[in-house]
Amino acid sequence: MIWRDFRGAATDPRTEPSAVTVGNFDGVHKGHQHVLARTRELAGGLPVIAVTFVPHPLAVVRPEQAPTRLTTIERRVELLRAAGADEVRILNFTAEMASWSPQEFVDRVLVEQLSAGLVAVGDNFRFGSKASGDTTFLREAGERAGFAVDGLALDGGAVPYSSTLVRTLVAEGRLVEAAEVLGRPHEVSGIVTKGDQRGRELGFPTANVPVDEAYAVPPDGVYAGWLVRADGERLPAAISVGTNPTFDGVERRVESYVIDRTDLELYGESIRVELVDRLRSMVKYEGIDPLIAQMHQDVDKAREILQT
């Protein structure tokens, strides 16, 4: 089976025509959202199918160039549905699939599996062995197979929206600009683990998520943002990213203090941390008192930014 059997994603071959859009869709930024919206406009009532890849094709064909990810696959499925996809499909990208010719991709995925009546992709879309297929080839293949093709420009003006742009902005700590491209704050996610519990001792208990270097995480520093629980509850937070240098920490973590809350028990919970704006860089303090004074300032500034 070419599809990943993943919660929220479909796997069975379609027997009725569909409107298909294909892409990596990492981050589901405004450009991707534009493609989904335009696909729905062009669909003429056909169900909209978003096809994405796991892992990222570069992780298979050129692993040393594989980019960090902006979202988990779970979140990507959720965001694609929110952007207008009736159905999400996850292609299990393998070395064998990487060797397919563009025509084989068209035949096996778009025609045999999805009964495509329309295919809409970003105008920079490439597919097939060595990325040899483009929108021109896709249009010609569509004429032969009986489906229409639209190559859509990604919005963004002089600098088109792209996942690469988001990664660059996040890596530079430019979270406000990243949110402009994404249409929402950049986020990291994970399971809350028990840390050193120093925050609790200092009066600022934190929910700690170990940094996964496979995902885009901003530079060490302090940020304003939101902690989002699995049930959707959003809580304002002051967030530290780093190793906690005052205490000679080693493990890099995302530590979120929910503002004005000391009663939360979040161990073991799956959370998202939305990073809204950078407050300052990470500093090693000499002693506890200056650290606590700075933490109070950080919380006040986060509260102001988040308007809580």
GROMACS .gro file of C-alpha atoms in nm:
model
  308
    1MET     CA    1   0.000   0.000   0.000
    2ILE     CA    2   0.137   0.343  -0.092
    3TRP     CA    3  -0.058   0.524   0.180
    4ARG     CA    4   0.036   0.557   0.545
    5ASP     CA    5  -0.244   0.417   0.759
    6PHE     CA    6  -0.252   0.707   1.000
    7ARG     CA    7  -0.526   0.833   1.225
    8GLY     CA    8  -0.727   1.097   1.039
    9ALA     CA    9  -0.589   1.003   0.696
   10ALA     CA   10  -0.762   0.791   0.432
   11THR     CA   11  -0.613   0.489   0.253
   12ASP     CA   12  -0.877   0.321   0.035
   13PRO     CA   13  -0.877   0.379  -0.345
   14ARG     CA   14  -1.142   0.626  -0.455
   15THR     CA   15  -1.403   0.522  -0.709
   16GLU     CA   16  -1.562   0.866  -0.755
   17PRO     CA   17  -1.388   1.171  -0.907
   18SER     CA   18  -1.202   1.405  -0.677
   19ALA     CA   19  -1.016   1.736  -0.678
   20VAL     CA   20  -0.658   1.667  -0.570
   21THR     CA   21  -0.384   1.893  -0.444
   22VAL     CA   22  -0.036   1.753  -0.377
   23GLY     CA   23   0.255   1.894  -0.176
   24ASN     CA   24   0.473   1.859   0.128
   25PHE     CA   25   0.251   2.109   0.307
   26ASP     CA   26   0.495   2.134   0.597
   27GLY     CA   27   0.359   2.401   0.830
   28VAL     CA   28   0.042   2.448   0.620
   29HIS     CA   29   0.136   2.815   0.582
   30LYS     CA   30  -0.066   3.085   0.405
   31GLY     CA   31   0.061   2.975   0.063
   32HIS     CA   32  -0.062   2.621   0.127
   33GLN     CA   33  -0.390   2.759   0.261
   34HIS     CA   34  -0.429   2.960  -0.059
   35VAL     CA   35  -0.377   2.645  -0.268
   36LEU     CA   36  -0.638   2.456  -0.063
   37ALA     CA   37  -0.889   2.741  -0.090
   38ARG     CA   38  -0.832   2.776  -0.464
   39THR     CA   39  -0.863   2.399  -0.513
   40ARG     CA   40  -1.202   2.412  -0.344
   41GLU     CA   41  -1.309   2.701  -0.568
   42LEU     CA   42  -1.208   2.504  -0.878
   43ALA     CA   43  -1.345   2.171  -0.757
   44GLY     CA   44  -1.697   2.229  -0.881
   45GLY     CA   45  -1.843   2.026  -0.597
   46LEU     CA   46  -1.587   1.745  -0.608
   47PRO     CA   47  -1.440   1.641  -0.271
   48VAL     CA   48  -1.100   1.804  -0.208
   49ILE     CA   49  -0.817   1.559  -0.139
   50ALA     CA   50  -0.487   1.686   0.005
   51VAL     CA   51  -0.194   1.451  -0.060
   52THR     CA   52   0.122   1.493   0.148
   53PHE     CA   53   0.442   1.294   0.204
   54VAL     CA   54   0.600   1.117   0.502
   55PRO     CA   55   0.889   1.132   0.540
   56HIS     CA   56   0.991   1.447   0.353
   57PRO     CA   57   1.120   1.329   0.011
   58LEU     CA   58   1.461   1.487   0.077
   59ALA     CA   59   1.500   1.264   0.382
   60VAL     CA   60   1.497   0.970   0.139
   61VAL     CA   61   1.685   1.101  -0.164
   62ARG     CA   62   1.932   1.340   0.003
   63PRO     CA   63   1.916   1.283   0.381
   64GLU     CA   64   2.191   1.535   0.454
   65GLN     CA   65   1.968   1.807   0.308
   66ALA     CA   66   1.646   1.706   0.482
   67PRO     CA   67   1.489   2.015   0.642
   68THR     CA   68   1.368   2.043   0.999
   69ARG     CA   69   0.994   1.995   1.024
   70LEU     CA   70   0.751   2.269   1.118
   71THR     CA   71   0.472   2.044   1.245
   72THR     CA   72   0.411   1.686   1.343
   73ILE     CA   73   0.220   1.475   1.093
   74GLU     CA   74  -0.074   1.470   1.335
   75ARG     CA   75  -0.087   1.848   1.333
   76ARG     CA   76  -0.039   1.865   0.957
   77VAL     CA   77  -0.346   1.647   0.901
   78GLU     CA   78  -0.545   1.866   1.139
   79LEU     CA   79  -0.432   2.189   0.971
   80LEU     CA   80  -0.499   2.059   0.619
   81ARG     CA   81  -0.853   1.970   0.720
   82ALA     CA   82  -0.898   2.312   0.877
   83ALA     CA   83  -0.771   2.472   0.553
   84GLY     CA   84  -1.043   2.301   0.349
   85ALA     CA   85  -0.941   1.943   0.270
   86ASP     CA   86  -1.227   1.695   0.286
   87GLU     CA   87  -0.976   1.412   0.299
   88VAL     CA   88  -0.603   1.390   0.372
   89ARG     CA   89  -0.378   1.124   0.220
   90ILE     CA   90  -0.025   1.050   0.338
   91LEU     CA   91   0.207   0.901   0.077
   92ASN     CA   92   0.457   0.660   0.230
   93PHE     CA   93   0.760   0.803   0.052
   94THR     CA   94   1.023   0.537  -0.010
   95ALA     CA   95   1.330   0.489  -0.228
   96GLU     CA   96   1.111   0.292  -0.466
   97MET     CA   97   0.862   0.577  -0.495
   98ALA     CA   98   1.152   0.818  -0.547
   99SER     CA   99   1.244   0.617  -0.859
  100TRP     CA  100   0.899   0.646  -1.016
  101SER     CA  101   0.882   0.842  -1.340
  102PRO     CA  102   0.643   1.139  -1.344
  103GLN     CA  103   0.405   0.934  -1.557
  104GLU     CA  104   0.411   0.648  -1.307
  105PHE     CA  105   0.322   0.891  -1.029
  106VAL     CA  106   0.031   1.022  -1.234
  107ASP     CA  107  -0.093   0.673  -1.318
  108ARG     CA  108  -0.052   0.509  -0.977
  109VAL     CA  109  -0.152   0.796  -0.748
  110LEU     CA  110  -0.372   1.043  -0.932
  111VAL     CA  111  -0.556   0.808  -1.165
  112GLU     CA  112  -0.565   0.461  -1.008
  113GLN     CA  113  -0.591   0.564  -0.644
  114LEU     CA  114  -0.769   0.900  -0.647
  115SER     CA  115  -0.975   0.910  -0.970
  116ALA     CA  116  -0.863   1.270  -1.013
  117GLY     CA  117  -1.095   1.501  -1.207
  118LEU     CA  118  -0.889   1.806  -1.116
  119VAL     CA  119  -0.531   1.845  -0.989
  120ALA     CA  120  -0.424   2.178  -0.839
  121VAL     CA  121  -0.066   2.232  -0.720
  122GLY     CA  122   0.168   2.517  -0.638
  123ASP     CA  123   0.338   2.642  -0.952
  124ASN     CA  124   0.675   2.529  -0.813
  125PHE     CA  125   0.556   2.168  -0.775
  126ARG     CA  126   0.801   1.898  -0.889
  127PHE     CA  127   0.749   1.523  -0.882
  128GLY     CA  128   0.880   1.194  -1.013
  129SER     CA  129   1.238   1.065  -1.035
  130LYS     CA  130   1.493   1.344  -0.985
  131ALA     CA  131   1.202   1.591  -0.965
  132SER     CA  132   1.175   1.572  -1.344
  133GLY     CA  133   0.800   1.630  -1.356
  134ASP     CA  134   0.658   1.983  -1.345
  135THR     CA  135   0.324   2.154  -1.405
  136THR     CA  136   0.378   2.149  -1.783
  137PHE     CA  137   0.419   1.772  -1.780
  138LEU     CA  138   0.125   1.740  -1.541
  139ARG     CA  139  -0.102   1.934  -1.778
  140GLU     CA  140  -0.002   1.713  -2.068
  141ALA     CA  141  -0.058   1.398  -1.861
  142GLY     CA  142  -0.393   1.535  -1.750
  143GLU     CA  143  -0.505   1.586  -2.107
  144ARG     CA  144  -0.424   1.222  -2.179
  145ALA     CA  145  -0.587   1.090  -1.861
  146GLY     CA  146  -0.889   1.317  -1.854
  147PHE     CA  147  -0.824   1.549  -1.559
  148ALA     CA  148  -0.775   1.926  -1.552
  149VAL     CA  149  -0.464   2.085  -1.403
  150ASP     CA  150  -0.411   2.422  -1.235
  151GLY     CA  151  -0.069   2.551  -1.130
  152LEU     CA  152  -0.129   2.806  -0.855
  153ALA     CA  153   0.103   3.086  -0.749
  154LEU     CA  154   0.182   3.089  -0.378
  155ASP     CA  155   0.081   3.421  -0.226
  156GLY     CA  156   0.330   3.643  -0.045
  157GLY     CA  157   0.419   3.923  -0.284
  158ALA     CA  158   0.786   3.977  -0.367
  159VAL     CA  159   0.890   3.699  -0.129
  160PRO     CA  160   0.645   3.408  -0.179
  161TYR     CA  161   0.532   3.219   0.124
  162SER     CA  162   0.733   2.901   0.175
  163SER     CA  163   0.821   2.648   0.444
  164THR     CA  164   1.187   2.738   0.389
  165LEU     CA  165   1.112   3.101   0.473
  166VAL     CA  166   0.934   2.997   0.793
  167ARG     CA  167   1.230   2.780   0.898
  168THR     CA  168   1.468   3.071   0.841
  169LEU     CA  169   1.255   3.311   1.043
  170VAL     CA  170   1.215   3.064   1.329
  171ALA     CA  171   1.589   2.991   1.334
  172GLU     CA  172   1.653   3.364   1.369
  173GLY     CA  173   1.394   3.406   1.646
  174ARG     CA  174   1.172   3.624   1.426
  175LEU     CA  175   0.847   3.472   1.550
  176VAL     CA  176   0.618   3.763   1.464
  177GLU     CA  177   0.731   3.745   1.100
  178ALA     CA  178   0.701   3.366   1.099
  179ALA     CA  179   0.341   3.401   1.218
  180GLU     CA  180   0.272   3.635   0.926
  181VAL     CA  181   0.368   3.357   0.685
  182LEU     CA  182   0.197   3.078   0.878
  183GLY     CA  183  -0.121   3.265   0.961
  184ARG     CA  184  -0.077   3.161   1.325
  185PRO     CA  185   0.209   3.141   1.577
  186HIS     CA  186   0.483   2.886   1.517
  187GLU     CA  187   0.451   2.599   1.761
  188VAL     CA  188   0.640   2.308   1.910
  189SER     CA  189   0.474   2.008   2.066
  190GLY     CA  190   0.549   1.710   2.284
  191ILE     CA  191   0.476   1.522   2.602
  192VAL     CA  192   0.528   1.709   2.929
  193THR     CA  193   0.809   1.546   3.125
  194LYS     CA  194   0.929   1.596   3.479
  195GLY     CA  195   1.221   1.838   3.492
  196ASP     CA  196   1.442   1.953   3.779
  197GLN     CA  197   1.141   2.120   3.948
  198ARG     CA  198   1.348   2.432   4.016
  199GLY     CA  199   1.078   2.646   3.862
  200ARG     CA  200   0.831   2.528   4.123
  201GLU     CA  201   1.080   2.609   4.399
  202LEU     CA  202   1.125   2.958   4.252
  203GLY     CA  203   0.750   3.018   4.227
  204PHE     CA  204   0.731   2.964   3.850
  205PRO     CA  205   0.636   2.598   3.787
  206THR     CA  206   0.690   2.500   3.424
  207ALA     CA  207   0.565   2.238   3.183
  208ASN     CA  208   0.879   2.093   3.025
  209VAL     CA  209   0.902   1.947   2.675
  210PRO     CA  210   1.242   1.815   2.555
  211VAL     CA  211   1.356   1.974   2.230
  212ASP     CA  212   1.339   1.740   1.932
  213GLU     CA  213   1.607   1.861   1.691
  214ALA     CA  214   1.413   1.715   1.397
  215TYR     CA  215   1.170   2.006   1.438
  216ALA     CA  216   1.221   2.380   1.394
  217VAL     CA  217   1.283   2.539   1.734
  218PRO     CA  218   1.385   2.904   1.781
  219PRO     CA  219   1.715   3.010   1.940
  220ASP     CA  220   1.768   2.984   2.313
  221GLY     CA  221   1.587   3.265   2.489
  222VAL     CA  222   1.263   3.368   2.655
  223TYR     CA  223   0.936   3.404   2.465
  224ALA     CA  224   0.574   3.502   2.514
  225GLY     CA  225   0.319   3.251   2.393
  226TRP     CA  226   0.045   3.006   2.469
  227LEU     CA  227   0.034   2.655   2.609
  228VAL     CA  228  -0.240   2.460   2.432
  229ARG     CA  229  -0.376   2.148   2.599
  230ALA     CA  230  -0.512   1.846   2.413
  231ASP     CA  231  -0.872   1.962   2.471
  232GLY     CA  232  -0.793   2.295   2.302
  233GLU     CA  233  -0.764   2.505   2.618
  234ARG     CA  234  -0.515   2.789   2.552
  235LEU     CA  235  -0.323   2.927   2.848
  236PRO     CA  236  -0.097   3.237   2.838
  237ALA     CA  237   0.264   3.154   2.912
  238ALA     CA  238   0.617   3.282   2.952
  239ILE     CA  239   0.838   3.030   2.775
  240SER     CA  240   1.207   2.950   2.811
  241VAL     CA  241   1.393   2.770   2.534
  242GLY     CA  242   1.737   2.642   2.623
  243THR     CA  243   1.947   2.450   2.875
  244ASN     CA  244   1.890   2.665   3.185
  245PRO     CA  245   2.249   2.796   3.203
  246THR     CA  246   2.216   2.951   3.550
  247PHE     CA  247   2.199   2.597   3.683
  248ASP     CA  248   2.450   2.455   3.431
  249GLY     CA  249   2.180   2.257   3.254
  250VAL     CA  250   2.261   2.022   2.968
  251GLU     CA  251   1.930   1.910   2.815
  252ARG     CA  252   1.767   2.162   2.581
  253ARG     CA  253   1.402   2.211   2.671
  254VAL     CA  254   1.097   2.423   2.604
  255GLU     CA  255   0.976   2.524   2.951
  256SER     CA  256   0.638   2.698   2.977
  257TYR     CA  257   0.520   2.884   3.286
  258VAL     CA  258   0.144   2.935   3.263
  259ILE     CA  259   0.098   3.291   3.385
  260ASP     CA  260  -0.056   3.320   3.732
  261ARG     CA  261  -0.114   2.945   3.760
  262THR     CA  262   0.063   2.721   4.011
  263ASP     CA  263  -0.208   2.455   4.036
  264LEU     CA  264  -0.163   2.277   3.704
  265GLU     CA  265  -0.044   1.915   3.689
  266LEU     CA  266   0.050   1.853   3.326
  267TYR     CA  267   0.297   1.562   3.350
  268GLY     CA  268   0.232   1.312   3.073
  269GLU     CA  269   0.004   1.544   2.876
  270SER     CA  270   0.052   1.610   2.506
  271ILE     CA  271   0.072   1.987   2.458
  272ARG     CA  272   0.143   2.245   2.190
  273VAL     CA  273   0.345   2.554   2.273
  274GLU     CA  274   0.266   2.853   2.050
  275LEU     CA  275   0.558   3.097   2.035
  276VAL     CA  276   0.428   3.450   1.977
  277ASP     CA  277   0.725   3.682   2.032
  278ARG     CA  278   1.083   3.681   2.159
  279LEU     CA  279   1.142   3.867   2.486
  280ARG     CA  280   1.517   3.831   2.529
  281SER     CA  281   1.818   3.607   2.480
  282MET     CA  282   1.927   3.349   2.736
  283VAL     CA  283   2.148   3.477   3.017
  284LYS     CA  284   2.342   3.300   3.292
  285TYR     CA  285   2.274   3.476   3.621
  286GLU     CA  286   2.504   3.481   3.923
  287GLY     CA  287   2.268   3.371   4.197
  288ILE     CA  288   1.897   3.312   4.244
  289ASP     CA  289   1.777   3.664   4.331
  290PRO     CA  290   1.863   3.832   4.000
  291LEU     CA  291   1.713   3.535   3.815
  292ILE     CA  292   1.383   3.564   4.006
  293ALA     CA  293   1.374   3.941   3.946
  294GLN     CA  294   1.425   3.883   3.573
  295MET     CA  295   1.155   3.614   3.566
  296HIS     CA  296   0.904   3.859   3.714
  297GLN     CA  297   0.997   4.109   3.441
  298ASP     CA  298   0.961   3.838   3.174
  299VAL     CA  299   0.616   3.741   3.298
  300ASP     CA  300   0.501   4.104   3.308
  301LYS     CA  301   0.623   4.160   2.952
  302ALA     CA  302   0.462   3.835   2.829
  303ARG     CA  303   0.136   3.938   2.995
  304GLU     CA  304   0.153   4.273   2.815
  305ILE     CA  305   0.222   4.114   2.475
  306LEU     CA  306  -0.052   3.855   2.516
  307GLN     CA  307  -0.290   4.114   2.666
  308THR     CA  308  -0.398   3.888   2.951
   0.00000   0.00000   0.00000
